[in-house]
Amino acid sequence: HAYIEPFKLKRLIEAGEPTDDAQLTAALGYAIASPSFDAARIYHELRRFIHGVGDGPRESILTDGKPYGSGGTLRSALRAHTYEASMREFREGRVRVLPTNGSLMRNAPIALRFHGNMQTVVEYARLQSCITHVHPSAQVACIAHAVLLAFVLDGLEPFPAWDATREVLRQLQSDDGETKDKLLRNDFTAVLAMSRSMPREDEIWPHSGDALISLRIAVAAFLGAFSFQDGLEQVVVVGGDTDTYGAIAGALLGARFGLEGIPDAWRKTLRGYDKMIDIADRLHDLGHP
C-alpha cells in the first residue's frame, strides 16, 4: 500500500517504490558488474544517487521516478565530486566517521559477485564499506554479512553457514595480515559474542542505525525465519531502522529461500524489479564464467 513518508510527513510513497537501501545496492551491483573491483567507479555510482553527477540532479538507479532518502553519513562521505577528493577529505578529518549501517545495507552484491573465493569476499566487503563508512564496526559488519551470504549462496544451511562465518571471523581476528588494522579486533570480538536472538527494544535504542545491531537483527531473522515473508516481518516488528534491517536481512533470506520464496504479490508490486534481476544475473554470470 502507498503511505506517507514517516519522517517529514510530506511525501507519498507509492506501493513498491524502492528505498535508498535498494537503490544503493543496485548502484554497487552495477559498479562491480565488471572484471575488476574499481573503488572510483563504485563512488561514482553511489554519488549519482545521493548527489547526482557533477552539479546535476540526483538520479534514480532502479526507476524513472524521483529518488528519495539518504543518510547523513552517506551524504557527507559522497560530498566531493571524485573518489580521490573524498579520500583526501577522510584523511583530513572532514568526513564524519560513525558506526552506522549505510555500507552494510548495500553489501549483498559483493557476495553474489565473488562468492567461491572467500578471501576476495572479505577484502572487497571491507573495501566497499571504506568508500563511505570507515568505522571498524561498519567494516566488520560488512565482512560478516558478506561471508555469511557467500556461504549460503554456496549451499550451506543457515546454522552451519553462521558457524562457518564465525570461524572465518575468528581467523581474521587473530591474523593482523588479513585484517590490516588492529582496531577491527574489538568488533570481530563483538560479532563473535553476538546473540542469535532478536534484541530487546532497550538494546536497539538509541543505536537503531548502528551496523552491529543491524547485523544482529538480520542474522536473527535469517536463522529463525520459516519463510522469506516471516523473516522480513520479524525485522519490521522490532522497530528502529526497519527498512535498512529489511535490506540487510532480505539478502540473506533471499539466498536461503530463493526467488520463488518471495511472495508473488510482492514481486509484481516492486518497482525496478526487472533491473534488479538484470543486475543479479550479471553478477552471477561474472562469478560463474
mmCIF file of C-alpha atoms in Angstrom:
data_model
loop_
_atom_site.group_PDB
_atom_site.id
_atom_site.type_symbol
_atom_site.label_atom_id
_atom_site.label_comp_id
_atom_site.label_asym_id
_atom_site.label_seq_id
_atom_site.Cartn_x
_atom_site.Cartn_y
_atom_site.Cartn_z
ATOM 1 C CA HIS A 1 0.000 0.000 0.000
ATOM 2 C CA ALA A 2 1.062 3.609 -0.529
ATOM 3 C CA TYR A 3 1.895 5.530 2.638
ATOM 4 C CA ILE A 4 3.094 8.930 3.809
ATOM 5 C CA GLU A 5 6.857 9.176 4.315
ATOM 6 C CA PRO A 6 7.146 8.867 8.113
ATOM 7 C CA PHE A 7 9.865 11.407 8.937
ATOM 8 C CA LYS A 8 8.871 14.718 7.359
ATOM 9 C CA LEU A 9 5.294 13.607 6.559
ATOM 10 C CA LYS A 10 5.414 15.404 3.210
ATOM 11 C CA ARG A 11 5.800 12.758 0.524
ATOM 12 C CA LEU A 12 3.503 9.977 -0.600
ATOM 13 C CA ILE A 13 5.486 6.770 -1.071
ATOM 14 C CA GLU A 14 3.874 4.629 -3.728
ATOM 15 C CA ALA A 15 3.463 0.899 -3.171
ATOM 16 C CA GLY A 16 6.559 -0.999 -4.267
ATOM 17 C CA GLU A 17 8.816 2.047 -4.590
ATOM 18 C CA PRO A 18 12.424 1.101 -3.771
ATOM 19 C CA THR A 19 14.068 2.744 -0.788
ATOM 20 C CA ASP A 20 17.517 4.294 -0.809
ATOM 21 C CA ASP A 21 18.768 0.942 0.526
ATOM 22 C CA ALA A 22 17.645 -0.858 -2.623
ATOM 23 C CA GLN A 23 18.830 1.953 -4.890
ATOM 24 C CA LEU A 24 22.344 1.946 -3.428
ATOM 25 C CA THR A 25 22.509 -1.843 -3.555
ATOM 26 C CA ALA A 26 21.715 -1.575 -7.251
ATOM 27 C CA ALA A 27 24.344 1.146 -7.678
ATOM 28 C CA LEU A 28 27.006 -1.071 -6.112
ATOM 29 C CA GLY A 29 25.811 -4.013 -8.199
ATOM 30 C CA TYR A 30 26.163 -2.105 -11.452
ATOM 31 C CA ALA A 31 29.574 -0.782 -10.403
ATOM 32 C CA ILE A 32 31.070 -4.229 -9.735
ATOM 33 C CA ALA A 33 29.472 -5.913 -12.748
ATOM 34 C CA SER A 34 32.878 -5.807 -14.417
ATOM 35 C CA PRO A 35 36.048 -7.919 -14.347
ATOM 36 C CA SER A 36 37.773 -5.697 -11.772
ATOM 37 C CA PHE A 37 36.860 -4.002 -8.487
ATOM 38 C CA ASP A 38 37.124 -0.245 -9.051
ATOM 39 C CA ALA A 39 36.537 1.932 -5.978
ATOM 40 C CA ALA A 40 36.316 5.114 -8.068
ATOM 41 C CA ARG A 41 33.577 3.584 -10.216
ATOM 42 C CA ILE A 42 31.651 2.494 -7.123
ATOM 43 C CA TYR A 43 31.977 6.009 -5.707
ATOM 44 C CA HIS A 44 30.632 7.489 -8.938
ATOM 45 C CA GLU A 45 27.585 5.192 -8.976
ATOM 46 C CA LEU A 46 26.765 5.806 -5.310
ATOM 47 C CA ARG A 47 27.161 9.549 -5.716
ATOM 48 C CA ARG A 48 24.915 9.530 -8.768
ATOM 49 C CA PHE A 49 22.027 8.570 -6.495
ATOM 50 C CA ILE A 50 22.994 10.638 -3.445
ATOM 51 C CA HIS A 51 24.099 13.925 -5.051
ATOM 52 C CA GLY A 52 23.982 13.495 -8.822
ATOM 53 C CA VAL A 53 26.861 13.586 -11.305
ATOM 54 C CA GLY A 54 28.861 16.799 -11.108
ATOM 55 C CA ASP A 55 26.361 19.537 -10.382
ATOM 56 C CA GLY A 56 23.462 17.623 -11.934
ATOM 57 C CA PRO A 57 20.363 16.341 -10.135
ATOM 58 C CA ARG A 58 20.158 13.097 -8.199
ATOM 59 C CA GLU A 59 19.358 10.072 -10.340
ATOM 60 C CA SER A 60 17.240 7.055 -9.530
ATOM 61 C CA ILE A 61 19.073 3.805 -10.270
ATOM 62 C CA LEU A 62 16.062 1.499 -10.434
ATOM 63 C CA THR A 63 13.157 3.627 -11.639
ATOM 64 C CA ASP A 64 12.319 6.605 -13.819
ATOM 65 C CA GLY A 65 10.911 8.436 -10.801
ATOM 66 C CA LYS A 66 12.394 10.950 -8.425
ATOM 67 C CA PRO A 67 14.960 9.500 -5.998
ATOM 68 C CA TYR A 68 14.434 9.996 -2.288
ATOM 69 C CA GLY A 69 16.068 9.116 1.007
ATOM 70 C CA SER A 70 19.689 9.072 2.193
ATOM 71 C CA GLY A 71 21.611 9.020 5.453
ATOM 72 C CA GLY A 72 23.749 11.850 6.736
ATOM 73 C CA THR A 73 26.911 9.756 6.800
ATOM 74 C CA LEU A 74 26.463 8.899 3.129
ATOM 75 C CA ARG A 75 25.803 12.494 2.126
ATOM 76 C CA SER A 76 28.938 13.607 3.943
ATOM 77 C CA ALA A 77 31.147 10.826 2.558
ATOM 78 C CA LEU A 78 29.964 11.389 -1.020
ATOM 79 C CA ARG A 79 30.066 15.189 -0.924
ATOM 80 C CA ALA A 80 33.235 15.534 -3.030
ATOM 81 C CA HIS A 81 32.849 15.208 -6.800
ATOM 82 C CA THR A 82 35.500 12.483 -7.124
ATOM 83 C CA TYR A 83 36.648 9.474 -5.142
ATOM 84 C CA GLU A 84 40.167 10.854 -4.842
ATOM 85 C CA ALA A 85 38.872 14.144 -3.402
ATOM 86 C CA SER A 86 36.687 12.236 -0.975
ATOM 87 C CA MET A 87 39.659 10.218 0.281
ATOM 88 C CA ARG A 88 41.515 13.478 0.931
ATOM 89 C CA GLU A 89 38.564 14.715 2.985
ATOM 90 C CA PHE A 90 38.609 11.495 5.012
ATOM 91 C CA ARG A 91 42.355 11.846 5.661
ATOM 92 C CA GLU A 92 41.873 15.465 6.718
ATOM 93 C CA GLY A 93 39.095 14.521 9.138
ATOM 94 C CA ARG A 94 36.367 16.410 7.285
ATOM 95 C CA VAL A 95 34.050 13.391 6.903
ATOM 96 C CA ARG A 96 32.047 12.000 9.810
ATOM 97 C CA VAL A 97 33.197 8.552 10.927
ATOM 98 C CA LEU A 98 30.252 6.818 12.592
ATOM 99 C CA PRO A 99 29.407 3.132 13.257
ATOM 100 C CA THR A 100 26.291 3.305 11.088
ATOM 101 C CA ASN A 101 24.769 0.786 8.654
ATOM 102 C CA GLY A 102 24.893 2.690 5.367
ATOM 103 C CA SER A 103 27.509 0.419 3.786
ATOM 104 C CA LEU A 104 26.009 -2.755 5.263
ATOM 105 C CA MET A 105 22.612 -2.127 3.688
ATOM 106 C CA ARG A 106 24.078 -2.227 0.145
ATOM 107 C CA ASN A 107 26.591 -5.020 0.789
ATOM 108 C CA ALA A 108 24.864 -8.017 -0.857
ATOM 109 C CA PRO A 109 26.320 -7.665 -4.399
ATOM 110 C CA ILE A 110 29.814 -8.383 -3.066
ATOM 111 C CA ALA A 111 28.895 -11.941 -2.081
ATOM 112 C CA LEU A 112 26.837 -12.507 -5.214
ATOM 113 C CA ARG A 113 29.726 -11.426 -7.442
ATOM 114 C CA PHE A 114 32.668 -13.028 -5.613
ATOM 115 C CA HIS A 115 31.369 -15.994 -3.596
ATOM 116 C CA GLY A 116 33.543 -19.051 -4.078
ATOM 117 C CA ASN A 117 36.637 -17.024 -3.180
ATOM 118 C CA MET A 118 36.249 -16.147 0.489
ATOM 119 C CA GLN A 119 39.445 -14.123 0.709
ATOM 120 C CA THR A 120 38.163 -11.873 -2.071
ATOM 121 C CA VAL A 121 34.737 -11.585 -0.436
ATOM 122 C CA VAL A 122 36.393 -10.431 2.804
ATOM 123 C CA GLU A 123 38.674 -7.949 1.045
ATOM 124 C CA TYR A 124 36.026 -6.348 -1.143
ATOM 125 C CA ALA A 125 33.327 -6.226 1.548
ATOM 126 C CA ARG A 126 35.768 -4.222 3.621
ATOM 127 C CA LEU A 127 36.860 -2.002 0.738
ATOM 128 C CA GLN A 128 33.335 -1.196 -0.403
ATOM 129 C CA SER A 129 32.472 -0.174 3.162
ATOM 130 C CA CYS A 130 35.504 2.101 3.412
ATOM 131 C CA ILE A 131 34.342 4.132 0.415
ATOM 132 C CA THR A 132 31.755 5.744 2.695
ATOM 133 C CA HIS A 133 31.918 4.046 6.123
ATOM 134 C CA VAL A 134 35.424 3.560 7.518
ATOM 135 C CA HIS A 135 34.380 2.945 11.114
ATOM 136 C CA PRO A 136 35.629 -0.502 12.246
ATOM 137 C CA SER A 137 32.101 -1.585 13.207
ATOM 138 C CA ALA A 138 30.853 -0.907 9.687
ATOM 139 C CA GLN A 139 33.791 -2.734 8.121
ATOM 140 C CA VAL A 140 33.435 -5.825 10.306
ATOM 141 C CA ALA A 141 29.656 -5.933 9.877
ATOM 142 C CA CYS A 142 30.089 -5.863 6.097
ATOM 143 C CA ILE A 143 32.696 -8.620 6.242
ATOM 144 C CA ALA A 144 30.498 -10.847 8.430
ATOM 145 C CA HIS A 145 27.405 -10.254 6.303
ATOM 146 C CA ALA A 146 29.198 -10.923 3.005
ATOM 147 C CA VAL A 147 30.892 -14.067 4.313
ATOM 148 C CA LEU A 148 27.607 -15.444 5.674
ATOM 149 C CA LEU A 149 25.812 -14.642 2.427
ATOM 150 C CA ALA A 150 28.595 -16.272 0.395
ATOM 151 C CA PHE A 151 28.339 -19.476 2.420
ATOM 152 C CA VAL A 152 24.571 -19.584 1.883
ATOM 153 C CA LEU A 153 24.981 -18.979 -1.848
ATOM 154 C CA ASP A 154 27.452 -21.867 -1.868
ATOM 155 C CA GLY A 155 24.747 -24.136 -0.477
ATOM 156 C CA LEU A 156 25.213 -24.231 3.291
ATOM 157 C CA GLU A 157 22.149 -24.388 5.539
ATOM 158 C CA PRO A 158 21.587 -21.401 7.866
ATOM 159 C CA PHE A 159 23.156 -22.627 11.122
ATOM 160 C CA PRO A 160 26.181 -24.328 9.514
ATOM 161 C CA ALA A 161 26.670 -21.168 7.422
ATOM 162 C CA TRP A 162 26.688 -18.995 10.545
ATOM 163 C CA ASP A 163 29.105 -21.382 12.289
ATOM 164 C CA ALA A 164 31.394 -21.279 9.241
ATOM 165 C CA THR A 165 31.177 -17.476 9.199
ATOM 166 C CA ARG A 166 32.202 -17.302 12.856
ATOM 167 C CA GLU A 167 35.210 -19.489 12.083
ATOM 168 C CA VAL A 168 36.306 -17.110 9.305
ATOM 169 C CA LEU A 169 35.921 -14.174 11.699
ATOM 170 C CA ARG A 170 37.980 -15.951 14.367
ATOM 171 C CA GLN A 171 40.763 -16.473 11.857
ATOM 172 C CA LEU A 172 40.650 -12.845 10.778
ATOM 173 C CA GLN A 173 40.611 -11.669 14.374
ATOM 174 C CA SER A 174 43.919 -13.415 15.047
ATOM 175 C CA ASP A 175 45.595 -12.557 11.739
ATOM 176 C CA ASP A 176 46.815 -8.969 11.502
ATOM 177 C CA GLY A 177 47.976 -9.648 7.968
ATOM 178 C CA GLU A 178 44.387 -10.183 6.876
ATOM 179 C CA THR A 179 42.577 -7.526 8.906
ATOM 180 C CA LYS A 180 45.309 -4.927 8.260
ATOM 181 C CA ASP A 181 44.014 -2.994 11.270
ATOM 182 C CA LYS A 182 44.158 -3.886 14.949
ATOM 183 C CA LEU A 183 41.189 -1.582 15.525
ATOM 184 C CA LEU A 184 38.978 -4.209 13.892
ATOM 185 C CA ARG A 185 39.737 -6.774 16.592
ATOM 186 C CA ASN A 186 37.231 -5.431 19.117
ATOM 187 C CA ASP A 187 34.461 -5.514 16.545
ATOM 188 C CA PHE A 188 35.313 -9.051 15.462
ATOM 189 C CA THR A 189 35.043 -9.963 19.145
ATOM 190 C CA ALA A 190 31.677 -8.225 19.378
ATOM 191 C CA VAL A 191 30.282 -10.156 16.400
ATOM 192 C CA LEU A 192 31.634 -13.460 17.709
ATOM 193 C CA ALA A 193 29.910 -12.772 21.047
ATOM 194 C CA MET A 194 26.706 -11.583 19.357
ATOM 195 C CA SER A 195 23.458 -13.186 20.498
ATOM 196 C CA ARG A 196 21.435 -15.040 17.869
ATOM 197 C CA SER A 197 18.191 -13.735 19.368
ATOM 198 C CA MET A 198 16.367 -10.559 18.402
ATOM 199 C CA PRO A 199 17.450 -7.629 20.581
ATOM 200 C CA ARG A 200 15.091 -6.050 23.070
ATOM 201 C CA GLU A 201 13.812 -2.533 22.464
ATOM 202 C CA ASP A 202 16.185 -1.129 25.102
ATOM 203 C CA GLU A 203 19.118 -2.770 23.267
ATOM 204 C CA ILE A 204 18.152 -1.139 19.966
ATOM 205 C CA TRP A 205 17.622 2.428 21.147
ATOM 206 C CA PRO A 206 19.483 4.732 20.760
ATOM 207 C CA HIS A 207 21.614 2.571 18.434
ATOM 208 C CA SER A 208 18.987 1.629 15.851
ATOM 209 C CA GLY A 209 21.135 2.760 12.909
ATOM 210 C CA ASP A 210 24.364 1.161 14.062
ATOM 211 C CA ALA A 211 25.947 -1.511 11.892
ATOM 212 C CA LEU A 212 26.405 -4.175 14.564
ATOM 213 C CA ILE A 213 22.852 -4.035 15.939
ATOM 214 C CA SER A 214 21.585 -4.087 12.339
ATOM 215 C CA LEU A 215 23.690 -7.172 11.635
ATOM 216 C CA ARG A 216 22.381 -8.907 14.757
ATOM 217 C CA ILE A 217 18.766 -8.272 13.777
ATOM 218 C CA ALA A 218 19.364 -9.540 10.232
ATOM 219 C CA VAL A 219 21.165 -12.691 11.405
ATOM 220 C CA ALA A 220 18.482 -13.445 13.997
ATOM 221 C CA ALA A 221 15.762 -13.170 11.359
ATOM 222 C CA PHE A 222 17.748 -15.251 8.880
ATOM 223 C CA LEU A 223 18.337 -18.056 11.373
ATOM 224 C CA GLY A 224 14.842 -18.014 12.851
ATOM 225 C CA ALA A 225 12.619 -17.485 9.801
ATOM 226 C CA PHE A 226 10.415 -20.220 8.371
ATOM 227 C CA SER A 227 9.828 -18.193 5.173
ATOM 228 C CA PHE A 228 11.072 -15.081 3.373
ATOM 229 C CA GLN A 229 7.988 -13.157 4.465
ATOM 230 C CA ASP A 230 8.289 -14.320 8.065
ATOM 231 C CA GLY A 231 11.893 -13.132 8.230
ATOM 232 C CA LEU A 232 11.066 -9.663 6.952
ATOM 233 C CA GLU A 233 8.107 -9.383 9.279
ATOM 234 C CA GLN A 234 10.419 -10.223 12.178
ATOM 235 C CA VAL A 235 12.756 -7.316 11.398
ATOM 236 C CA VAL A 236 9.901 -4.869 10.939
ATOM 237 C CA VAL A 237 8.233 -5.519 14.299
ATOM 238 C CA VAL A 238 11.421 -4.832 16.297
ATOM 239 C CA GLY A 239 11.163 -1.122 15.419
ATOM 240 C CA GLY A 240 14.029 1.232 14.680
ATOM 241 C CA ASP A 241 15.677 1.473 11.258
ATOM 242 C CA THR A 242 13.365 -1.172 9.828
ATOM 243 C CA ASP A 243 13.771 -0.501 6.101
ATOM 244 C CA THR A 244 17.519 -0.978 6.429
ATOM 245 C CA TYR A 245 17.141 -4.061 8.604
ATOM 246 C CA GLY A 246 14.918 -5.427 5.852
ATOM 247 C CA ALA A 247 17.537 -4.745 3.181
ATOM 248 C CA ILE A 248 20.287 -6.468 5.171
ATOM 249 C CA ALA A 249 18.154 -9.429 6.205
ATOM 250 C CA GLY A 250 16.471 -9.611 2.800
ATOM 251 C CA ALA A 251 19.739 -10.530 1.103
ATOM 252 C CA LEU A 252 20.250 -13.437 3.493
ATOM 253 C CA LEU A 253 16.633 -14.541 3.316
ATOM 254 C CA GLY A 254 16.669 -14.329 -0.475
ATOM 255 C CA ALA A 255 19.704 -16.585 -0.641
ATOM 256 C CA ARG A 256 18.087 -19.002 1.803
ATOM 257 C CA PHE A 257 14.599 -19.224 0.260
ATOM 258 C CA GLY A 258 15.331 -18.281 -3.344
ATOM 259 C CA LEU A 259 13.460 -16.040 -5.737
ATOM 260 C CA GLU A 260 10.464 -18.356 -5.625
ATOM 261 C CA GLY A 261 10.286 -17.832 -1.861
ATOM 262 C CA ILE A 262 9.409 -14.154 -2.271
ATOM 263 C CA PRO A 263 5.607 -13.728 -2.324
ATOM 264 C CA ASP A 264 4.416 -13.304 -5.887
ATOM 265 C CA ALA A 265 2.349 -10.253 -4.982
ATOM 266 C CA TRP A 266 5.450 -8.533 -3.638
ATOM 267 C CA ARG A 267 7.435 -9.205 -6.803
ATOM 268 C CA LYS A 268 4.620 -7.905 -9.016
ATOM 269 C CA THR A 269 4.353 -4.707 -6.976
ATOM 270 C CA LEU A 270 8.057 -3.942 -6.753
ATOM 271 C CA ARG A 271 9.200 -1.081 -8.973
ATOM 272 C CA GLY A 272 12.519 -1.685 -10.682
ATOM 273 C CA TYR A 273 12.136 -5.461 -10.345
ATOM 274 C CA ASP A 274 13.410 -6.197 -13.879
ATOM 275 C CA LYS A 275 16.511 -4.059 -13.308
ATOM 276 C CA MET A 276 17.195 -5.876 -10.032
ATOM 277 C CA ILE A 277 17.002 -9.227 -11.807
ATOM 278 C CA ASP A 278 19.296 -7.926 -14.551
ATOM 279 C CA ILE A 279 21.923 -6.828 -12.002
ATOM 280 C CA ALA A 280 21.747 -10.154 -10.172
ATOM 281 C CA ASP A 281 22.107 -12.076 -13.436
ATOM 282 C CA ARG A 282 25.144 -10.031 -14.476
ATOM 283 C CA LEU A 283 26.863 -10.588 -11.128
ATOM 284 C CA HIS A 284 26.059 -14.295 -11.158
ATOM 285 C CA ASP A 285 27.394 -14.720 -14.684
ATOM 286 C CA LEU A 286 30.633 -12.908 -13.820
ATOM 287 C CA GLY A 287 31.072 -15.104 -10.756
ATOM 288 C CA HIS A 288 30.387 -18.285 -12.792
ATOM 289 C CA PRO A 289 32.097 -17.824 -16.187
#
